[in-house]
PDB file of C-alpha atoms in Angstrom:
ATOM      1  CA  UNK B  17      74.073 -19.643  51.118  1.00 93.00           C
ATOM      2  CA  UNK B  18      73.055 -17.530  48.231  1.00 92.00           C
ATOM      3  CA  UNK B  19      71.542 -14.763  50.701  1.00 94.00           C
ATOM      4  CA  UNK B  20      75.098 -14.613  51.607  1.00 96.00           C
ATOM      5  CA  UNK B  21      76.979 -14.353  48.609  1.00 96.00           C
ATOM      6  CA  UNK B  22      74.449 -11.634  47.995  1.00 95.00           C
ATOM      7  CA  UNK B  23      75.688 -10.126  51.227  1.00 95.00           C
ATOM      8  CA  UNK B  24      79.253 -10.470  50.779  1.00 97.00           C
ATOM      9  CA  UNK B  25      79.018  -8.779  47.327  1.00 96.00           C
ATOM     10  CA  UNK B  26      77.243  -5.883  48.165  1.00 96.00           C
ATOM     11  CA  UNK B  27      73.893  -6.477  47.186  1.00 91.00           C
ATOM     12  CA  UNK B  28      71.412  -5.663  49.393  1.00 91.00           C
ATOM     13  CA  UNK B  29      69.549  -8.712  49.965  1.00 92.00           C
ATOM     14  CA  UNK B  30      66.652  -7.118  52.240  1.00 90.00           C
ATOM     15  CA  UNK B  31      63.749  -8.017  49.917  1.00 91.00           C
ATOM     16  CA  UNK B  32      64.635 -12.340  50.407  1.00 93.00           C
ATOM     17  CA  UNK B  33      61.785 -14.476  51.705  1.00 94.00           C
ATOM     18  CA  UNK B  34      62.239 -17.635  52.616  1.00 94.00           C
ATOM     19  CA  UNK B  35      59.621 -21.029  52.428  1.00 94.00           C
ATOM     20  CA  UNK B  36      59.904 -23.204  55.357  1.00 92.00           C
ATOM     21  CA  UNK B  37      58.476 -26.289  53.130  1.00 93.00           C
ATOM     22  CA  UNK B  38      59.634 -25.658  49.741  1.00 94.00           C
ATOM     23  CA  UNK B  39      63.648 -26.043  48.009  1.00 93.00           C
ATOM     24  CA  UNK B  40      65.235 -23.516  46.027  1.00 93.00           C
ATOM     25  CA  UNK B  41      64.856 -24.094  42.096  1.00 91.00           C
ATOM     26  CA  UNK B  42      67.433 -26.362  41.258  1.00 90.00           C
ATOM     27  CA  UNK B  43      69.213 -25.707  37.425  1.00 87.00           C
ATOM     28  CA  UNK B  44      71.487 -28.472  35.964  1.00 89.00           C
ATOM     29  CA  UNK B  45      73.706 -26.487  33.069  1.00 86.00           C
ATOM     30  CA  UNK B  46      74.972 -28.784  30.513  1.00 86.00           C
ATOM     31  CA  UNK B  47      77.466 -27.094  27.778  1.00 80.00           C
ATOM     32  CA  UNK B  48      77.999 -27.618  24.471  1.00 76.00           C
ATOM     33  CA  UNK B  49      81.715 -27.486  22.603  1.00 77.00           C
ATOM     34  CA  UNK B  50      80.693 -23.459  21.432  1.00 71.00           C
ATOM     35  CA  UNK B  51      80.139 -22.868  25.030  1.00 65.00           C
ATOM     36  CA  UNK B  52      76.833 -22.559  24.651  1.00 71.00           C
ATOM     37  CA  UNK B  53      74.265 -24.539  27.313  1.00 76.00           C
ATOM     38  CA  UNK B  54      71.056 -26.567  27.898  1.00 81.00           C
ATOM     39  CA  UNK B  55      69.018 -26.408  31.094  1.00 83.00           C
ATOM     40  CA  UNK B  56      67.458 -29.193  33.074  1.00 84.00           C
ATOM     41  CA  UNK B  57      65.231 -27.396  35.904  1.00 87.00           C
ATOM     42  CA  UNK B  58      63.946 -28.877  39.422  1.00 87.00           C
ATOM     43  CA  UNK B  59      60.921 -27.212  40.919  1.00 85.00           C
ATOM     44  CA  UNK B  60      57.754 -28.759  41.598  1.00 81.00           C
ATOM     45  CA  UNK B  61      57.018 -27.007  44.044  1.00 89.00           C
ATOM     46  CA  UNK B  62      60.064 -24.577  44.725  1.00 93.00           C
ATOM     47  CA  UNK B  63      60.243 -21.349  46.876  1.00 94.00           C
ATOM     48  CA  UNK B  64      59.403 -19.092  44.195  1.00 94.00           C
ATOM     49  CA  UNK B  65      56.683 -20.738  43.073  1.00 94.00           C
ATOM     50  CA  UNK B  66      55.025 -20.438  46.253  1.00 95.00           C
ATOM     51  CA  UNK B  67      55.521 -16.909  46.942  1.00 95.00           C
ATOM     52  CA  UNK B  68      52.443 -14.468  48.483  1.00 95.00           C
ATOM     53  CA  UNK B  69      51.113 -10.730  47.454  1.00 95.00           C
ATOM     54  CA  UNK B  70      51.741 -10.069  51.699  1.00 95.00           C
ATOM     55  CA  UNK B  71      54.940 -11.007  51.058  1.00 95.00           C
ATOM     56  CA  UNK B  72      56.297  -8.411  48.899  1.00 94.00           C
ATOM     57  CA  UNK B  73      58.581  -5.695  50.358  1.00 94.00           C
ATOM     58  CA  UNK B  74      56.731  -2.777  49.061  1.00 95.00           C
ATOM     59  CA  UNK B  75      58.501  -0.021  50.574  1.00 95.00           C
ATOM     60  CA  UNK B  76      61.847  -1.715  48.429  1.00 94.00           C
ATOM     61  CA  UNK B  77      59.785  -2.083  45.369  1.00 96.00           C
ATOM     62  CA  UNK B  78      58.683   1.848  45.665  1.00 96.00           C
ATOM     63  CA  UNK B  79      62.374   3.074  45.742  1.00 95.00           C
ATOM     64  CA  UNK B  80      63.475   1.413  42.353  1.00 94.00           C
ATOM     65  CA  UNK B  81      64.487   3.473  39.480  1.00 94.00           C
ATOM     66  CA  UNK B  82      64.347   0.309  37.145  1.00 96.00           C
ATOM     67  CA  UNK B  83      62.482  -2.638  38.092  1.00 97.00           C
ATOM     68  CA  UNK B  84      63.376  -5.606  36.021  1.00 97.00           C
ATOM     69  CA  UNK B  85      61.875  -8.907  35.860  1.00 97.00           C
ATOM     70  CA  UNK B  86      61.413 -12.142  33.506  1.00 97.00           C
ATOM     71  CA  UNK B  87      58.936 -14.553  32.727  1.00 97.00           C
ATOM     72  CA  UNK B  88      59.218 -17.522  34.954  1.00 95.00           C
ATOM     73  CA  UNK B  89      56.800 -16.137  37.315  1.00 95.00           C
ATOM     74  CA  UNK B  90      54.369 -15.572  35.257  1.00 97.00           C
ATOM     75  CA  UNK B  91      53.575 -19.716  34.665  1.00 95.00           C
ATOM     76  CA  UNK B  92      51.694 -20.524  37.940  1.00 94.00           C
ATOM     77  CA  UNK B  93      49.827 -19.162  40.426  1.00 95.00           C
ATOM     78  CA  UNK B  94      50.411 -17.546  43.594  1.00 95.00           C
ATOM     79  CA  UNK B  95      53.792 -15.698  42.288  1.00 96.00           C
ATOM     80  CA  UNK B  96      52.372 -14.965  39.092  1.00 97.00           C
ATOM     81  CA  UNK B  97      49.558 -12.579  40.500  1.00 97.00           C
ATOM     82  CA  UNK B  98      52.389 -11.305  42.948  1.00 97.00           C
ATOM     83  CA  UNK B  99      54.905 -10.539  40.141  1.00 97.00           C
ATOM     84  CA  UNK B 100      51.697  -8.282  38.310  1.00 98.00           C
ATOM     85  CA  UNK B 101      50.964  -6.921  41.838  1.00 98.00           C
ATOM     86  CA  UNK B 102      54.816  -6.139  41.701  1.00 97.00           C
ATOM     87  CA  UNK B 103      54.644  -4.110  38.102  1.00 98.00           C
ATOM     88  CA  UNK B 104      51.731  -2.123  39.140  1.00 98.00           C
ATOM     89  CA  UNK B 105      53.312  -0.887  42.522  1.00 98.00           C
ATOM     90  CA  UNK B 106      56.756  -0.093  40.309  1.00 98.00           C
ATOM     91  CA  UNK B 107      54.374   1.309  37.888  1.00 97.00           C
ATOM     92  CA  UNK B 108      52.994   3.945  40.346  1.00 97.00           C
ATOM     93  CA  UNK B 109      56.142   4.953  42.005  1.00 97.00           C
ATOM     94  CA  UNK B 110      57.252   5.866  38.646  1.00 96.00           C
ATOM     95  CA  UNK B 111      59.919   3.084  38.104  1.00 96.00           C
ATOM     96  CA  UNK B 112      60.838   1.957  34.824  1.00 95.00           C
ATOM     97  CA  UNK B 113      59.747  -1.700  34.006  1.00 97.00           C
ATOM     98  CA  UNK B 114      62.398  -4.258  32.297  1.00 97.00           C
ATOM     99  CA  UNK B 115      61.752  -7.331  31.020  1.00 98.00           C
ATOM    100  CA  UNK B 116      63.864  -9.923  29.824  1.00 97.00           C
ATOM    101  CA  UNK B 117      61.617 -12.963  28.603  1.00 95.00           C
ATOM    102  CA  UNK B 118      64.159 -15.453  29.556  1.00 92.00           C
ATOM    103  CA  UNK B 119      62.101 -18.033  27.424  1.00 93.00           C
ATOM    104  CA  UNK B 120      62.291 -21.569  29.219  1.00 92.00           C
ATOM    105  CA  UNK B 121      60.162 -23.687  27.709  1.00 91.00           C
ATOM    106  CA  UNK B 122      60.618 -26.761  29.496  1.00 89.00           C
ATOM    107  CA  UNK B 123      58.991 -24.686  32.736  1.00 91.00           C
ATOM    108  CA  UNK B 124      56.101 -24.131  30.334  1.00 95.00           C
ATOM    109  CA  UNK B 125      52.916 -26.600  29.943  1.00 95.00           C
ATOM    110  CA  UNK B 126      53.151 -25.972  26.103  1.00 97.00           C
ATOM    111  CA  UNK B 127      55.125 -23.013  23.729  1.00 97.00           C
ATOM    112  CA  UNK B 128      51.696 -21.937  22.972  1.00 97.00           C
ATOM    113  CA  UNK B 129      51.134 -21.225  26.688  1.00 97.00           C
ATOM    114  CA  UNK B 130      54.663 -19.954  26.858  1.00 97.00           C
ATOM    115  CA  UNK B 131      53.853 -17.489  23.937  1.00 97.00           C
ATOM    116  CA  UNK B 132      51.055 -16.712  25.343  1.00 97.00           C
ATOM    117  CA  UNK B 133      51.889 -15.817  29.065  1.00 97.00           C
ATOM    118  CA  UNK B 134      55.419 -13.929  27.595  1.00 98.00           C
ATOM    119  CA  UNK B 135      53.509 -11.308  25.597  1.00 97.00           C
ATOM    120  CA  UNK B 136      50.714 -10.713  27.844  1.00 97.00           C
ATOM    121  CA  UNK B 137      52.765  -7.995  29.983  1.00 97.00           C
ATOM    122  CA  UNK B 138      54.603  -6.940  26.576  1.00 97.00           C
ATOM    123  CA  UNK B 139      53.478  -4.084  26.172  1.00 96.00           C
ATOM    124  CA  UNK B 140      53.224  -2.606  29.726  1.00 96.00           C
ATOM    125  CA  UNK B 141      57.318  -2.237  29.912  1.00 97.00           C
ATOM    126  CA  UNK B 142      59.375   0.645  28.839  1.00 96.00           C
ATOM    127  CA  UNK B 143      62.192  -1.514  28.487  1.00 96.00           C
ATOM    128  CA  UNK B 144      62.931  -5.082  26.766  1.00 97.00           C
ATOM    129  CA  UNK B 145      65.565  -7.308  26.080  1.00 97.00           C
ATOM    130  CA  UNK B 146      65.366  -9.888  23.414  1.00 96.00           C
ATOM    131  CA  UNK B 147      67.296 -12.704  22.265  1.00 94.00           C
ATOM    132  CA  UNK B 148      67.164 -13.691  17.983  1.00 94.00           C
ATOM    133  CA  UNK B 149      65.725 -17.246  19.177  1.00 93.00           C
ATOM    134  CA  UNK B 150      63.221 -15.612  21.323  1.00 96.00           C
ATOM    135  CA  UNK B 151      61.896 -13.537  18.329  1.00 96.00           C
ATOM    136  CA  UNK B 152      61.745 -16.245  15.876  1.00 96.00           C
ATOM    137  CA  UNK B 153      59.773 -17.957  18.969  1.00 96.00           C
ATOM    138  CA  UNK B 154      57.392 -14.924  19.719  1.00 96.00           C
ATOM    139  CA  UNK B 155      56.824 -14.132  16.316  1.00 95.00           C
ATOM    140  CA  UNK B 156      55.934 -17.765  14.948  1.00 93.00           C
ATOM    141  CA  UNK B 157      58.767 -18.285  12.861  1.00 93.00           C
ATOM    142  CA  UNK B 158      59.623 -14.572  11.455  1.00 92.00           C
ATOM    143  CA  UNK B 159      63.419 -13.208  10.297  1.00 92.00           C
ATOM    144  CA  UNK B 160      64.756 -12.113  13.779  1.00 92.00           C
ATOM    145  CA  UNK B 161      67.152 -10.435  12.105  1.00 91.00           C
ATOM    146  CA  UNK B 162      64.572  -8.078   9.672  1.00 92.00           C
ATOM    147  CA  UNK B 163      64.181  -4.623  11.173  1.00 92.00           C
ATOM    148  CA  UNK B 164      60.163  -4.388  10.364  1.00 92.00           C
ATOM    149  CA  UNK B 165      59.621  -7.759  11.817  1.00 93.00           C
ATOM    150  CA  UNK B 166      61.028  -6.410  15.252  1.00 93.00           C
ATOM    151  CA  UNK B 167      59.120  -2.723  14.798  1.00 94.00           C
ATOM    152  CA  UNK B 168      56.145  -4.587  13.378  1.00 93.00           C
ATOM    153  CA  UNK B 169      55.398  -6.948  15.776  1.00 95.00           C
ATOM    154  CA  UNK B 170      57.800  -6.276  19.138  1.00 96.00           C
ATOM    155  CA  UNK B 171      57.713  -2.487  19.672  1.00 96.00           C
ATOM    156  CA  UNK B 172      54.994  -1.012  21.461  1.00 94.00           C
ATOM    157  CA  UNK B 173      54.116   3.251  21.443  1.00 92.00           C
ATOM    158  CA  UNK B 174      54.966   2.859  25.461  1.00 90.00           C
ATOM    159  CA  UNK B 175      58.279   1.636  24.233  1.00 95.00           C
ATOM    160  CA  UNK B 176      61.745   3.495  25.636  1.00 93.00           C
ATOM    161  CA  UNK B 177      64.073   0.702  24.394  1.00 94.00           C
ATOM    162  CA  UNK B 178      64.013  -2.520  22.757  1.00 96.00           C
ATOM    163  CA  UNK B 179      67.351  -4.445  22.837  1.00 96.00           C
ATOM    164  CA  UNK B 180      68.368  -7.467  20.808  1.00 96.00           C
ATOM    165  CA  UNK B 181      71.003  -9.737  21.618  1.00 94.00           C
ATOM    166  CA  UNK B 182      72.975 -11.642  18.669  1.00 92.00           C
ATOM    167  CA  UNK B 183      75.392 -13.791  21.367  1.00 87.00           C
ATOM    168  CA  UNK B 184      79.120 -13.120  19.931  1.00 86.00           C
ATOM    169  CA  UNK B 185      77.977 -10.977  17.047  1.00 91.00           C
ATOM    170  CA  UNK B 186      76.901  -8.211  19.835  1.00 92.00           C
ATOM    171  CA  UNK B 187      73.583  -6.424  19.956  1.00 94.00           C
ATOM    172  CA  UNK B 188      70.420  -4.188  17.902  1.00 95.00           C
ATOM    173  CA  UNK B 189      68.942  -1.655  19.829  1.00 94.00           C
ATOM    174  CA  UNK B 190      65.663   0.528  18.674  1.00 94.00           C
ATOM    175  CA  UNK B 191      63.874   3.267  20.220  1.00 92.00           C
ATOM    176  CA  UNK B 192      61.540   5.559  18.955  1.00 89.00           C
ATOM    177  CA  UNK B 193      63.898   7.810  17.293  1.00 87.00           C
ATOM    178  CA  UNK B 194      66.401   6.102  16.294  1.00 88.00           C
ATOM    179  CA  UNK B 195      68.398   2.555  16.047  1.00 91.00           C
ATOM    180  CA  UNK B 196      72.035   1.075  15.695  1.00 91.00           C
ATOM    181  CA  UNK B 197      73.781  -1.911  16.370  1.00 92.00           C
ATOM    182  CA  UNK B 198      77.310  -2.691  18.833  1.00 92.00           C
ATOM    183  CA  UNK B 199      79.106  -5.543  17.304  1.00 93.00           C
ATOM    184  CA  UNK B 200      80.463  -7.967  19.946  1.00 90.00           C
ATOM    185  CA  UNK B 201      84.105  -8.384  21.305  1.00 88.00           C
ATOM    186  CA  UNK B 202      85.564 -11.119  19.759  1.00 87.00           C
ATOM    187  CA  UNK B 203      86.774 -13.980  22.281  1.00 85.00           C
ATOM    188  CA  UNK B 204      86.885 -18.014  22.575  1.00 84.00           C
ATOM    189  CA  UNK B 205      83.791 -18.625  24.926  1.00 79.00           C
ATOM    190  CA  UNK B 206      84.622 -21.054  27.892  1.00 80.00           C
ATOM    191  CA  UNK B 207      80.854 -20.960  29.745  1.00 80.00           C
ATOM    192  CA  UNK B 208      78.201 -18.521  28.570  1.00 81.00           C
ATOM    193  CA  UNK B 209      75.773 -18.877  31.482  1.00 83.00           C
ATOM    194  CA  UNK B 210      74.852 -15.937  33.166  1.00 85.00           C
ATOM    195  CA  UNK B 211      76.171 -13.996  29.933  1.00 86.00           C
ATOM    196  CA  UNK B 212      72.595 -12.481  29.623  1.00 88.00           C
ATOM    197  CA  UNK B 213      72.220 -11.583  33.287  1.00 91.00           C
ATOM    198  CA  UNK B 214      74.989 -10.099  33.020  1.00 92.00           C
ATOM    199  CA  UNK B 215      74.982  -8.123  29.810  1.00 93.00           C
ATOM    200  CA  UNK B 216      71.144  -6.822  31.184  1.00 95.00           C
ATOM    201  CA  UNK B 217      72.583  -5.846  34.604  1.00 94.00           C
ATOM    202  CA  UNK B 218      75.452  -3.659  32.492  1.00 94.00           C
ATOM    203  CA  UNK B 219      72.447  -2.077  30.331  1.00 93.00           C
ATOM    204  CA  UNK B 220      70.068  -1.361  32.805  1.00 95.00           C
ATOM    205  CA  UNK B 221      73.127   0.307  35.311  1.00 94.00           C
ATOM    206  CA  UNK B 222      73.493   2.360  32.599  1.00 92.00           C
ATOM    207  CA  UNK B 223      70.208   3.795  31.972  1.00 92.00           C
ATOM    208  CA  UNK B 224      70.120   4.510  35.331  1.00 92.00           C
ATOM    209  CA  UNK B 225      72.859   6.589  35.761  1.00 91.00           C
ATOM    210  CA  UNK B 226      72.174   8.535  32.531  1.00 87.00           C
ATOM    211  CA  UNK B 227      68.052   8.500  31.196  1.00 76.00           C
ATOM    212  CA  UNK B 228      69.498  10.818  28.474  1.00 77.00           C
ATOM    213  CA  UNK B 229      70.581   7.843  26.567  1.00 80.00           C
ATOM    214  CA  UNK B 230      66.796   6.881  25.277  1.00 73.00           C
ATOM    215  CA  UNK B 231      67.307  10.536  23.199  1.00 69.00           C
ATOM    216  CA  UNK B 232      70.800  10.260  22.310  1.00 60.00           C
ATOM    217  CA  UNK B 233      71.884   6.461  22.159  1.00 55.00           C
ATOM    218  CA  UNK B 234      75.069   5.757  22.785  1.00 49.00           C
ATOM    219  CA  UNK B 235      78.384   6.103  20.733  1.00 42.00           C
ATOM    220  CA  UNK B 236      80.429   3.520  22.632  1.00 42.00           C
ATOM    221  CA  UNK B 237      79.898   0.518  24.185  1.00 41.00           C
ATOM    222  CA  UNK B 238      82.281  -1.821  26.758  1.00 37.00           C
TER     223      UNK B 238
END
């Protein structure tokens, strides 16, 4: 079903495996009154979890401008040596990496092992985006919203772009020239899932129509 929806929508779907034995991750959404959610997940084992190095589609991987990935497969083993498999290949063909943490600690044995697994590919992308909750997390507590703390302890020399979300207040961005902020459009939230996904997917479609934006920034923003 969601290999078609894929299809329908003009996404090119070609790089789907499927697992014979295991379910697709299941993810119960609960919202709040602000429109704001909680997640309840389902996966022990599911597809993803199982998925093999011989599996990857390579040749797909190679012809990526951006590559862009999140944390989840970095908790257990097989996919997590296939999603570092993944990076390298991107690496080589002279992709850009992304990463967006996603942090999801109830997937995680611990938040130490969560911190922990997050940070250990931090500093191989060129590209990250961050939410305030996921800084105070990765940073054991700091201001998420004090410049220094973010160049202190987030941004790496290999750097191109660090962006940090605020939800309705909009976003931060820094690079290593320069940084601003795009307030956010004011508007009564109804269901805010997929509001990351989506504001990433914006970003990144972006970037990859104009790479002169890591020198100039931007002036506008929709």
């Amino acid at each position: 079903m969601f290999a078609d929806i894929l299809k329908q929508n003009n996404v090119d779907n070609s790089g789907i495996r499927f697992d014979r034995i295991a379910r697709t991750v299941l993810a119960f959404v609960t919202l709040k009154a602000d429109g704001e959610r909680e997640f309840m997940f389902f996966r022990h084992p599911s597809a993803d979890m199982r998925l093999h190095e011989s599996e990857l589609n390579t040749n797909l991987i190679k012809q990526a401008n951006i590559f862009h990935y999140g944390s989840i497969s970095l908790i257990e083993e097989p996919c997590k040596s296939v999603h570092l498999a993944a990076m390298n290949i991107a690496k080589k063909s002279g992709s850009m990496l992304s990463y967006d943490p996603n942090l999801r600690l109830p997937l995680w044995p611990s938040p130490e092992a969560a911190r922990k697994g997050i940070m250990s590919i931090w500093d191989q992308s060129d590209i990250i985006k961050v939410s305030e909750d996921e800084i105070t997390f990765l940073t054991g507590g700091d201001d998420p919203y004090d410049d220094n703390v973010v160049m202190k302890k987030l941004f790496h020399p290999n750097l191109k772009l660090l962006v940090v979300t605020e939800g309705s207040e909009g976003c931060r961005y820094y690079t290593k020239a320069f940084k601003s902020r795009v307030p956010g459009i004011k508007d009564k939230p109804v269901d805010t899932t997929g509001a990351g996904d989506a504001f990433v997917s914006g970003l990144l479609n972006s970037l990859a129509s104009d790479s002169k934006l890591f020198q100039h920034g931007v002036t506008r923003s929709n």
